[in-house]
GROMACS .gro file of N, CA and C in nm:
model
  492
    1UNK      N    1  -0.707   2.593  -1.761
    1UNK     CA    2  -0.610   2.657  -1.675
    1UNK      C    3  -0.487   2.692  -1.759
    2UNK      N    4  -0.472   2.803  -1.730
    2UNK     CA    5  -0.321   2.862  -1.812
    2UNK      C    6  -0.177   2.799  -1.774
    3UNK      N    7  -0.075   2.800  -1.825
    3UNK     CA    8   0.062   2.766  -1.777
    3UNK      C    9   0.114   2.836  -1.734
    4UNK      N   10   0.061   2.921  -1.692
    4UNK     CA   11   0.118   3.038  -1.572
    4UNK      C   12   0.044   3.056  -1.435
    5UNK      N   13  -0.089   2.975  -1.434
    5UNK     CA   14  -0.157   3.016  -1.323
    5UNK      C   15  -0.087   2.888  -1.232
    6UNK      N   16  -0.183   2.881  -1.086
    6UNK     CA   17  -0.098   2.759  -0.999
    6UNK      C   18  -0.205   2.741  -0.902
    7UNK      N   19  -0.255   2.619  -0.845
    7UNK     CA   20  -0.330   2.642  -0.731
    7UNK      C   21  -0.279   2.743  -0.640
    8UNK      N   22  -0.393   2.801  -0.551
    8UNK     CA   23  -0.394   2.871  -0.437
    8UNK      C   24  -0.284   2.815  -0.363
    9UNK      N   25  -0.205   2.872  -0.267
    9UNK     CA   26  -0.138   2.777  -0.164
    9UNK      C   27  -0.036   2.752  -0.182
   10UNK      N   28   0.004   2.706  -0.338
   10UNK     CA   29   0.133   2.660  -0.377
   10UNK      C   30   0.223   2.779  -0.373
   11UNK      N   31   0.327   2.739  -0.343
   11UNK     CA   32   0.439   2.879  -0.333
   11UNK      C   33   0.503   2.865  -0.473
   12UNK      N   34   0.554   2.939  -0.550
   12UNK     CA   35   0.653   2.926  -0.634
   12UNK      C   36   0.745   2.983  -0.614
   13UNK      N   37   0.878   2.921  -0.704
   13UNK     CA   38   1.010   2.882  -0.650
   13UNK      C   39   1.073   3.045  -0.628
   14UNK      N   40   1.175   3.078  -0.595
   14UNK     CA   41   1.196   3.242  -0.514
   14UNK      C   42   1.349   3.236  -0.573
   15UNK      N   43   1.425   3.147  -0.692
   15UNK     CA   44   1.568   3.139  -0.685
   15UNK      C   45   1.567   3.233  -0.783
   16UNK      N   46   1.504   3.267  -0.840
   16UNK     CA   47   1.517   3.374  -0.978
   16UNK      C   48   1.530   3.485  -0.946
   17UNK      N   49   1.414   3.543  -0.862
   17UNK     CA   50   1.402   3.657  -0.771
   17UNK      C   51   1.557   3.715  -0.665
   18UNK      N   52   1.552   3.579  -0.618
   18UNK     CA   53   1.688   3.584  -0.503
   18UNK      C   54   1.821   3.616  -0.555
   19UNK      N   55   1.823   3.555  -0.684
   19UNK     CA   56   1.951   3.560  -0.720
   19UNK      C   57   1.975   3.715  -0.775
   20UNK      N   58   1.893   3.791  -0.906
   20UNK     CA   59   1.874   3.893  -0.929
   20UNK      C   60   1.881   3.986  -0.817
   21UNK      N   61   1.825   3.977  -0.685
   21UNK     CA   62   1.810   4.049  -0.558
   21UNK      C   63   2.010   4.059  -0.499
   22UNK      N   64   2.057   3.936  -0.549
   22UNK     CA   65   2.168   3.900  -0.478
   22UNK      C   66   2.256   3.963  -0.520
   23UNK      N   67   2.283   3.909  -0.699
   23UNK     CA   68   2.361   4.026  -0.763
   23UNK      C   69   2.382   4.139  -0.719
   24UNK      N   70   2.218   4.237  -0.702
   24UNK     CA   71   2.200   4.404  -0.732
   24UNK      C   72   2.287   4.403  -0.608
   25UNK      N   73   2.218   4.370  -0.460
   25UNK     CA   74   2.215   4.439  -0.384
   25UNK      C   75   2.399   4.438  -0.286
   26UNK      N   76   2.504   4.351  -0.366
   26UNK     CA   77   2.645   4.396  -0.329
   26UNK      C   78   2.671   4.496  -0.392
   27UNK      N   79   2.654   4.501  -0.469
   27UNK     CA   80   2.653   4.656  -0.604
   27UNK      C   81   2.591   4.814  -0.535
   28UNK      N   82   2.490   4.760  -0.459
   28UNK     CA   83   2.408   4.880  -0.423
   28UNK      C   84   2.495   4.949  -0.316
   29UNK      N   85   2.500   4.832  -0.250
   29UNK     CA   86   2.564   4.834  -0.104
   29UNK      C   87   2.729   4.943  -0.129
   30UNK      N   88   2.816   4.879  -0.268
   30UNK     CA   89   2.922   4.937  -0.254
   30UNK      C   90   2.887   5.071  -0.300
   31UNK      N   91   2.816   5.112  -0.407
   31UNK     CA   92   2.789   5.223  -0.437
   31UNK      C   93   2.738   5.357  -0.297
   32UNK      N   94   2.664   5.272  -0.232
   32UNK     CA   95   2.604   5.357  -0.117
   32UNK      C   96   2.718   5.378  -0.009
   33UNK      N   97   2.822   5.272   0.001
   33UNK     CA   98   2.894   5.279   0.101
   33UNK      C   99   2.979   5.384   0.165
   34UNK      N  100   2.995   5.491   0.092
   34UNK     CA  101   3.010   5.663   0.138
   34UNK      C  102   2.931   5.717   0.168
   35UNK      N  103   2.816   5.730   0.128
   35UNK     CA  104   2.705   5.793   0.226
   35UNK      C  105   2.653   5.705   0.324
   36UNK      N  106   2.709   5.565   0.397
   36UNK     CA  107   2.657   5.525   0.492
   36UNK      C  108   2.793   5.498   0.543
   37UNK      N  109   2.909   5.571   0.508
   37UNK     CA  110   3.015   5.568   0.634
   37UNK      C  111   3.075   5.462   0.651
   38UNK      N  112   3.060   5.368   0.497
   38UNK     CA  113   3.122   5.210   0.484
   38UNK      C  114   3.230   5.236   0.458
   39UNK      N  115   3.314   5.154   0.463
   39UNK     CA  116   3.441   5.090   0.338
   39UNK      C  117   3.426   4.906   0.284
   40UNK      N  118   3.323   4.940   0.251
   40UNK     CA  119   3.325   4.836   0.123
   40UNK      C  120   3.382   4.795  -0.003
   41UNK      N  121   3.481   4.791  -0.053
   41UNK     CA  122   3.572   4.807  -0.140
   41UNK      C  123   3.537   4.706  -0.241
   42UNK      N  124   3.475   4.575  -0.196
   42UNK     CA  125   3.475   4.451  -0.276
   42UNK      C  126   3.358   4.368  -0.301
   43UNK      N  127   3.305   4.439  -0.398
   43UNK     CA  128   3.118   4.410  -0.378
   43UNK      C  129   3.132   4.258  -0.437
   44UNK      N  130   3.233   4.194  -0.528
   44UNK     CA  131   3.264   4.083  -0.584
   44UNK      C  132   3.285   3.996  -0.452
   45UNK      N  133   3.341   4.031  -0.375
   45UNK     CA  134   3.356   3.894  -0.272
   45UNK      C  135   3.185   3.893  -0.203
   46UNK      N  136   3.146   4.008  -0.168
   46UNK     CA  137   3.022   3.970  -0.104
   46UNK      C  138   2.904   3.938  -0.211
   47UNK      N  139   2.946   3.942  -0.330
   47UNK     CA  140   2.821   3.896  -0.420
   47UNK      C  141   2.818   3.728  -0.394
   48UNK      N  142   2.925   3.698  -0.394
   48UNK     CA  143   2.966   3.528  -0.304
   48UNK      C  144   2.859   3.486  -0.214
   49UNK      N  145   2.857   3.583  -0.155
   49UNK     CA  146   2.781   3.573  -0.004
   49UNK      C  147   2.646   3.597  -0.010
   50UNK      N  148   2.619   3.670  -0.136
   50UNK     CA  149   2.478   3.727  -0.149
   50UNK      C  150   2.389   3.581  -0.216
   51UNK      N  151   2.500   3.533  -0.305
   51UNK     CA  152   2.436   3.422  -0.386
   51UNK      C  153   2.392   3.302  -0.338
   52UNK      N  154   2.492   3.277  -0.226
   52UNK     CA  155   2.495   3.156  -0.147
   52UNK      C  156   2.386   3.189  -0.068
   53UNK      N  157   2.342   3.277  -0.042
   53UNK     CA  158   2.174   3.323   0.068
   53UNK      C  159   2.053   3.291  -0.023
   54UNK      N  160   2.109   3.371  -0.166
   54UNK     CA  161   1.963   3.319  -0.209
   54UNK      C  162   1.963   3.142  -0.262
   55UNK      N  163   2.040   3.093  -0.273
   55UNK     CA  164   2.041   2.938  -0.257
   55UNK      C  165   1.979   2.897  -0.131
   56UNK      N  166   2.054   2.960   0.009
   56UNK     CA  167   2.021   2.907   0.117
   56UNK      C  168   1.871   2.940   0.129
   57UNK      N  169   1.857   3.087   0.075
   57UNK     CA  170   1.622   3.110   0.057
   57UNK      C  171   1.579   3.000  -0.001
   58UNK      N  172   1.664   2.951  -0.129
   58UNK     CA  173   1.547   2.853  -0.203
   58UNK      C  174   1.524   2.722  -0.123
   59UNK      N  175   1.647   2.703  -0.007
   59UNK     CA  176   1.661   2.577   0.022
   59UNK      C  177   1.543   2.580   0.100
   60UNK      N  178   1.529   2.699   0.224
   60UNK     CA  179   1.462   2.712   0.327
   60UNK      C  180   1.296   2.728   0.297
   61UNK      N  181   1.309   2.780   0.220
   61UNK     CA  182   1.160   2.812   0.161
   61UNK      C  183   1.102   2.673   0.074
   62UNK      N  184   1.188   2.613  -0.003
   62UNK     CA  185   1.144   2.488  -0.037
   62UNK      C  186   1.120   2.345   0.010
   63UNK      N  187   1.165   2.247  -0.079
   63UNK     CA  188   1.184   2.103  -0.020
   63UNK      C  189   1.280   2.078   0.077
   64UNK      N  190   1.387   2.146   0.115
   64UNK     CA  191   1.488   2.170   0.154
   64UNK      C  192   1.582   2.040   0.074
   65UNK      N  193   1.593   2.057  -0.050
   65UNK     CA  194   1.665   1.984  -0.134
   65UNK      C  195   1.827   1.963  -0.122
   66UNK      N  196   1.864   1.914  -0.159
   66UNK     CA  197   2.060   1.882  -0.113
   66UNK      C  198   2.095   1.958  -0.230
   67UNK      N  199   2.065   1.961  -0.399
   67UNK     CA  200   2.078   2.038  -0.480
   67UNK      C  201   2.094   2.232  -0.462
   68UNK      N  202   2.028   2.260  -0.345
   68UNK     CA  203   2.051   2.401  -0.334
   68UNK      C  204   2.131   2.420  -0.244
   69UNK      N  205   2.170   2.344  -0.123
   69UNK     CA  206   2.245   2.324   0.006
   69UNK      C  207   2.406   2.333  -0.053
   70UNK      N  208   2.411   2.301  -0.148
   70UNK     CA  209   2.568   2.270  -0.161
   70UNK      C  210   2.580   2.401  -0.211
   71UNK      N  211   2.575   2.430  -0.353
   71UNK     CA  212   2.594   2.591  -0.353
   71UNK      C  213   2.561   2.682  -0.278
   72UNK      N  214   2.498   2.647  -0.173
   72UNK     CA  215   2.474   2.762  -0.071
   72UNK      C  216   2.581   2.826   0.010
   73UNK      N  217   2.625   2.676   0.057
   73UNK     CA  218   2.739   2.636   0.144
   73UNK      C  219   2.845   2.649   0.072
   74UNK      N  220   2.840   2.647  -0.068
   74UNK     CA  221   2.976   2.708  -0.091
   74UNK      C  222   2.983   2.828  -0.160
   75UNK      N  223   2.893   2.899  -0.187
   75UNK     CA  224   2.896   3.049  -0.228
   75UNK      C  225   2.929   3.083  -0.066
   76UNK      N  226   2.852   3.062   0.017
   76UNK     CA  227   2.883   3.122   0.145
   76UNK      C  228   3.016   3.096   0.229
   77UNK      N  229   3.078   3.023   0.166
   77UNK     CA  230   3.199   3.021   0.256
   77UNK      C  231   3.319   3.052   0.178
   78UNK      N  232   3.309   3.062  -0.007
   78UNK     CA  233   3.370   3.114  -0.057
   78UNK      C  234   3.375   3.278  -0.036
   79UNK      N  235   3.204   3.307  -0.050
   79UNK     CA  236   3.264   3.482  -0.050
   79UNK      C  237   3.279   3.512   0.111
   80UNK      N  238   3.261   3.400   0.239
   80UNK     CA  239   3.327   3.449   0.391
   80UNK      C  240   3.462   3.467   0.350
   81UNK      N  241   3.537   3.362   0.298
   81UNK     CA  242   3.633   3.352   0.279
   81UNK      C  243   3.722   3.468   0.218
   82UNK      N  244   3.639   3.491   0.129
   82UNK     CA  245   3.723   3.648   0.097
   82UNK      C  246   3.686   3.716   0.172
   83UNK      N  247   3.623   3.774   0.228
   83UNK     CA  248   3.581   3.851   0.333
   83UNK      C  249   3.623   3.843   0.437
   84UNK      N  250   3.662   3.795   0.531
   84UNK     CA  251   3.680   3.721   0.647
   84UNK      C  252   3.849   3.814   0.683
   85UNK      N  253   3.914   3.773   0.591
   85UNK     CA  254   4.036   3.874   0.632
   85UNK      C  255   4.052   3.985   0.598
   86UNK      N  256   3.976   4.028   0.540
   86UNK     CA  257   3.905   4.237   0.570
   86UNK      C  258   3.887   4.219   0.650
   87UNK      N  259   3.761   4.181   0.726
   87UNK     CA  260   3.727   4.219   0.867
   87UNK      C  261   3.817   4.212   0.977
   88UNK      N  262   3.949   4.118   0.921
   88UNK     CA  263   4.043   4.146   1.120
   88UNK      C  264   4.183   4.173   1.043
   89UNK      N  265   4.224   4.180   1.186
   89UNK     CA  266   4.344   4.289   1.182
   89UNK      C  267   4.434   4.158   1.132
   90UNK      N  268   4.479   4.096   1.078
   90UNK     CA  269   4.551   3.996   1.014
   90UNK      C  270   4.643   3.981   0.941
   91UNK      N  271   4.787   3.910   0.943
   91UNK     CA  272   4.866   3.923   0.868
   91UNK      C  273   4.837   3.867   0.691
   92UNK      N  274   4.882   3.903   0.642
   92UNK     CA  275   4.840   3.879   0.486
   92UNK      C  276   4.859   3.759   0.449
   93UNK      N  277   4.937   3.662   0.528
   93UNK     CA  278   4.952   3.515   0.540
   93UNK      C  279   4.838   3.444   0.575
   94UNK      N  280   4.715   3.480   0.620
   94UNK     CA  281   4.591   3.445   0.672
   94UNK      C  282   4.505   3.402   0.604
   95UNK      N  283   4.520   3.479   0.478
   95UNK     CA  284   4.419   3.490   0.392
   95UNK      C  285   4.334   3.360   0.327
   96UNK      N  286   4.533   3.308   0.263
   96UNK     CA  287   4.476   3.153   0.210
   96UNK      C  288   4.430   3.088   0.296
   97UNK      N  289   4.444   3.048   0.424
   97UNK     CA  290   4.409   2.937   0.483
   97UNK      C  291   4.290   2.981   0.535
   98UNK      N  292   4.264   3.063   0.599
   98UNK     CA  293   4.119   3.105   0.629
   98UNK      C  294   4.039   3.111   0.495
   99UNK      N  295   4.044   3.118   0.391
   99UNK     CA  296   4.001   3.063   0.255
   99UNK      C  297   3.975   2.920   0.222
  100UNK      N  298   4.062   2.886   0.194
  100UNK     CA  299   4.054   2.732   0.242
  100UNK      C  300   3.956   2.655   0.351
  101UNK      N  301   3.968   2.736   0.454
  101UNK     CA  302   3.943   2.658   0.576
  101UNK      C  303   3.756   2.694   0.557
  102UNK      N  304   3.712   2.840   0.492
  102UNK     CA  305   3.592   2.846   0.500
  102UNK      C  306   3.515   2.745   0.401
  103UNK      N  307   3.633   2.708   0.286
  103UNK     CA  308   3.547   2.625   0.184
  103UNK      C  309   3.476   2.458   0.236
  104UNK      N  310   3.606   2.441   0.369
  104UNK     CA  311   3.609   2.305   0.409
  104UNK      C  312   3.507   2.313   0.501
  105UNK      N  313   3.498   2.401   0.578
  105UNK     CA  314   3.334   2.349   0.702
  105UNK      C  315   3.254   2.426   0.602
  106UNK      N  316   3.222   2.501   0.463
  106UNK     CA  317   3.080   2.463   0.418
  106UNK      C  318   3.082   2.320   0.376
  107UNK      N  319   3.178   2.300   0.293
  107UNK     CA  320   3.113   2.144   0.256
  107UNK      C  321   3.115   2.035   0.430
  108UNK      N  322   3.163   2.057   0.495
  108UNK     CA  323   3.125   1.993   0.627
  108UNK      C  324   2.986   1.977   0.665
  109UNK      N  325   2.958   2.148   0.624
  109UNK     CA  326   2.839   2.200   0.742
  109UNK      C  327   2.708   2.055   0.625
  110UNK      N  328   2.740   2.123   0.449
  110UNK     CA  329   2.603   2.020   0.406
  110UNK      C  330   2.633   1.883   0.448
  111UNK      N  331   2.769   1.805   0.492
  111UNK     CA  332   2.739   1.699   0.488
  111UNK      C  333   2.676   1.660   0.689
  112UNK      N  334   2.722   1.787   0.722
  112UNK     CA  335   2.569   1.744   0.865
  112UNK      C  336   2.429   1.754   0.820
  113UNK      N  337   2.387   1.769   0.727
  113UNK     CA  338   2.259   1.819   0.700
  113UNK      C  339   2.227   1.705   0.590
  114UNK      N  340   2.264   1.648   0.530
  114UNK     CA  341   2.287   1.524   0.444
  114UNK      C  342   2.421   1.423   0.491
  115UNK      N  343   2.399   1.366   0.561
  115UNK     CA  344   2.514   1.223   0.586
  115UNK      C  345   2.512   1.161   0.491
  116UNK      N  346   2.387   1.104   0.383
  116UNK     CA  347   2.346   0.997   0.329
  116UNK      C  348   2.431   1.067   0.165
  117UNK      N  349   2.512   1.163   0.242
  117UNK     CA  350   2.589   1.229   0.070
  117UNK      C  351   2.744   1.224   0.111
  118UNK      N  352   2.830   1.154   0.140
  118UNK     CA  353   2.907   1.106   0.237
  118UNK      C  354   3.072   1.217   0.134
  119UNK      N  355   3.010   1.184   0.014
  119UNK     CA  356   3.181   1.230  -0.141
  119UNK      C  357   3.225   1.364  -0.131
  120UNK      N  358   3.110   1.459  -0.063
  120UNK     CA  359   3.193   1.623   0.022
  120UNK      C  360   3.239   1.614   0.109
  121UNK      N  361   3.273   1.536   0.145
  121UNK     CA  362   3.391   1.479   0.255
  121UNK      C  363   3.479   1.472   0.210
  122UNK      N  364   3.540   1.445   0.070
  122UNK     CA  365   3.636   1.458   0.014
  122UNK      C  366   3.722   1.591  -0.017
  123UNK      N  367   3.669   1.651  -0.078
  123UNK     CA  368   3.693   1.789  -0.118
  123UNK      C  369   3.697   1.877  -0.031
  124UNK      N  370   3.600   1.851   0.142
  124UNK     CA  371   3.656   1.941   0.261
  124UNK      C  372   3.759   1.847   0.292
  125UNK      N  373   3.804   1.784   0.292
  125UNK     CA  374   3.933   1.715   0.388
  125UNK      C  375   4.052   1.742   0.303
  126UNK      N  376   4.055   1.793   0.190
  126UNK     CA  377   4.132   1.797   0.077
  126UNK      C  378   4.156   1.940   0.134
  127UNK      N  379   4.071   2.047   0.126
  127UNK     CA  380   4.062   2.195   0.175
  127UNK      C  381   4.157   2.218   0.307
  128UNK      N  382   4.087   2.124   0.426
  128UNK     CA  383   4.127   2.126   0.545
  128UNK      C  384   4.267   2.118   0.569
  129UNK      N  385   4.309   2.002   0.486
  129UNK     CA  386   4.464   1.923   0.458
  129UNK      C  387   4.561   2.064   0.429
  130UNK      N  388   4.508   2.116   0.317
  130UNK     CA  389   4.604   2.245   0.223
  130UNK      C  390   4.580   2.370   0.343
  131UNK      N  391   4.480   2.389   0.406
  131UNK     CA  392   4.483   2.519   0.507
  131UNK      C  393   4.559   2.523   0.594
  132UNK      N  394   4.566   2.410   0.642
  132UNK     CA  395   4.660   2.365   0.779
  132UNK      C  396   4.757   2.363   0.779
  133UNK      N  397   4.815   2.299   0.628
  133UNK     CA  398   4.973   2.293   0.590
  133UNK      C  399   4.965   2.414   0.528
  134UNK      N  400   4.901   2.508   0.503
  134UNK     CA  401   4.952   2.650   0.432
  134UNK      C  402   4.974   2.707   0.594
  135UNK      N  403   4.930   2.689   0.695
  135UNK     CA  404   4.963   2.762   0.859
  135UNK      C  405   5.106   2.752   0.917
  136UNK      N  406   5.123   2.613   0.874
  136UNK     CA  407   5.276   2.538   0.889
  136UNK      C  408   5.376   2.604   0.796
  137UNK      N  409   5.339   2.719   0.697
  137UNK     CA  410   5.433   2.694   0.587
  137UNK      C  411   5.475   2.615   0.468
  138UNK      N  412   5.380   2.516   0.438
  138UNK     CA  413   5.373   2.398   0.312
  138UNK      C  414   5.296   2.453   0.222
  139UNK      N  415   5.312   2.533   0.170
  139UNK     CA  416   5.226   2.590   0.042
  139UNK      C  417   5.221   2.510  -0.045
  140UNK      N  418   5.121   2.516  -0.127
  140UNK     CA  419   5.089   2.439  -0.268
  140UNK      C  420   5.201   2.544  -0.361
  141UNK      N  421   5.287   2.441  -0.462
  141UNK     CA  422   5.374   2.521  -0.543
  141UNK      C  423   5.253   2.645  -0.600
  142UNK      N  424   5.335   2.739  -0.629
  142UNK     CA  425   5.295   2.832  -0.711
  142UNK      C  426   5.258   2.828  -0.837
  143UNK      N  427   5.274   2.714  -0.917
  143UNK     CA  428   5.216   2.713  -1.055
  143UNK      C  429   5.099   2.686  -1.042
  144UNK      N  430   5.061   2.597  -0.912
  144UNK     CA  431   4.951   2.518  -0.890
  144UNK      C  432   4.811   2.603  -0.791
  145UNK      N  433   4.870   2.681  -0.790
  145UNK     CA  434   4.785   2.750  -0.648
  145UNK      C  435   4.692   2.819  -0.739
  146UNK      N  436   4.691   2.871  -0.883
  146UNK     CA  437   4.560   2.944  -0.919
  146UNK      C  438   4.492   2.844  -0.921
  147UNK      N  439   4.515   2.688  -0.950
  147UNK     CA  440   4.428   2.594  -0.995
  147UNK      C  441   4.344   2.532  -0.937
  148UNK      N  442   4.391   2.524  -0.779
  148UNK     CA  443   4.346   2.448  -0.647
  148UNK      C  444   4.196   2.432  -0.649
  149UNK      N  445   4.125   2.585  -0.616
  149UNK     CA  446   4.036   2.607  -0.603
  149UNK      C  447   3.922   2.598  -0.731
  150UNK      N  448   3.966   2.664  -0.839
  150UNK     CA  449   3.847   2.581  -0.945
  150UNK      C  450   3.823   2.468  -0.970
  151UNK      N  451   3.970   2.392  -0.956
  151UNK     CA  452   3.895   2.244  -0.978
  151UNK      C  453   3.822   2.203  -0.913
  152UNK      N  454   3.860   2.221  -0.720
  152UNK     CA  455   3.782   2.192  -0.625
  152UNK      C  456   3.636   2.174  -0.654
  153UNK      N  457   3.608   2.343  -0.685
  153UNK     CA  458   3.479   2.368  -0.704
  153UNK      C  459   3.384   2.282  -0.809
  154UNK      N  460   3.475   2.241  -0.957
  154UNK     CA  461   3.423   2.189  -1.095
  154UNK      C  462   3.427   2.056  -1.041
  155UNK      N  463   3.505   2.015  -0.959
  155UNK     CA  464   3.500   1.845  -0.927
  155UNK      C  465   3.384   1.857  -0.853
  156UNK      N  466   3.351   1.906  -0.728
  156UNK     CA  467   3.213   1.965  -0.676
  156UNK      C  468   3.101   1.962  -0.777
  157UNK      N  469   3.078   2.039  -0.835
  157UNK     CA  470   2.987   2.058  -0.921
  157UNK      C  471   3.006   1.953  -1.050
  158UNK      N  472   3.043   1.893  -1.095
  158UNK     CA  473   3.081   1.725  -1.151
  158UNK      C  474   3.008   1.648  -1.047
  159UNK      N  475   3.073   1.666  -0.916
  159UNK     CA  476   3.004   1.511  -0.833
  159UNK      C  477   2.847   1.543  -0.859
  160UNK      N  478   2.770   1.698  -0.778
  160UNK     CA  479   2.634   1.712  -0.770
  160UNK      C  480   2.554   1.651  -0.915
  161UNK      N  481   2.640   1.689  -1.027
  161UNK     CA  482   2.571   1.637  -1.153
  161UNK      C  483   2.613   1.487  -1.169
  162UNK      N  484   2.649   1.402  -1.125
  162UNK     CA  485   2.713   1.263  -1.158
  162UNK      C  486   2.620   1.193  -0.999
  163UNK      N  487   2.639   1.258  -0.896
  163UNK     CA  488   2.571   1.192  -0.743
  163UNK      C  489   2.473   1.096  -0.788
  164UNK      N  490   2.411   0.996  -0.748
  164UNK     CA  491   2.261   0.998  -0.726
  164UNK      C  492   2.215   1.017  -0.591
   0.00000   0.00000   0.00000
């Protein structure tokens, strides 16, 4: 038997496919978006959104592993997040915290779907904390505000590689 063949039956994995699919098709989308009467302006925020789907395919189609759930959940609520205040009529003050606020119920949403992973509880309550007080007017200083969010994410992606 070759190292490419597979029993009958077995599915193989779809994240390679998905992701390549995910990339193209915000790209396609903005390019087409004059001849279909769009205003799509920001194929980068919805590539967010595209990526986090094909995570959420590999999850659904597979073991349904906690390893694909988290980037799912947070490609998808990062690129809602940019997205989210295009779609409404909103003051420009909106932005961060509805940003914020989408990063905090994805990591919410995996830890309903995994309890037994309890440490993304951290990093949404951390999210939740800064959205709420950015509503109030308590902004994170300004030196600090490009930083918020990558670390978030690298401490994230630190825990998934450090978890057991």
């Amino acid at each position: 038997m070759r190292a490419t063949t597979r029993p009958m039956g077995v599915r193989r994995g779809i994240l390679g496919g998905s992701i390549l699919i995910a990339v193209g098709a915000p790209f396609l989308l903005q390019a087409l978006s004059p001849y279909l009467n769009l205003n799509i302006a920001n194929a980068g925020a919805y590539l967010f959104v595209a990526l986090g789907v094909a995570f959420l395919a590999a999850w659904y189609v597979g073991t349904r592993q906690y390893v694909y759930m988290v980037p799912a959940a947070v490609l998808i609520g990062f690129g809602l997040g940019l997205v989210i205040p295009t779609w409404l009529p909103l003051p420009a003050e909106a932005a961060s915290p509805i940003f914020l606020a989408s990063l905090a119920i994805a990591l919410a949403i995996v830890f309903l779907f995994y309890t037994d992973h309890p440490g993304l509880l951290v990093p949404a309550g951390l999210l939740a904390i800064v959205a709420i007080a950015d509503i109030f007017g308590l902004h994170l200083p300004p030196e600090l505000q490009p930083f918020f969010v990558p670390i978030v994410l690298i401490a994230v992606g630190v825990y998934m590689l450090v978890e057991r």
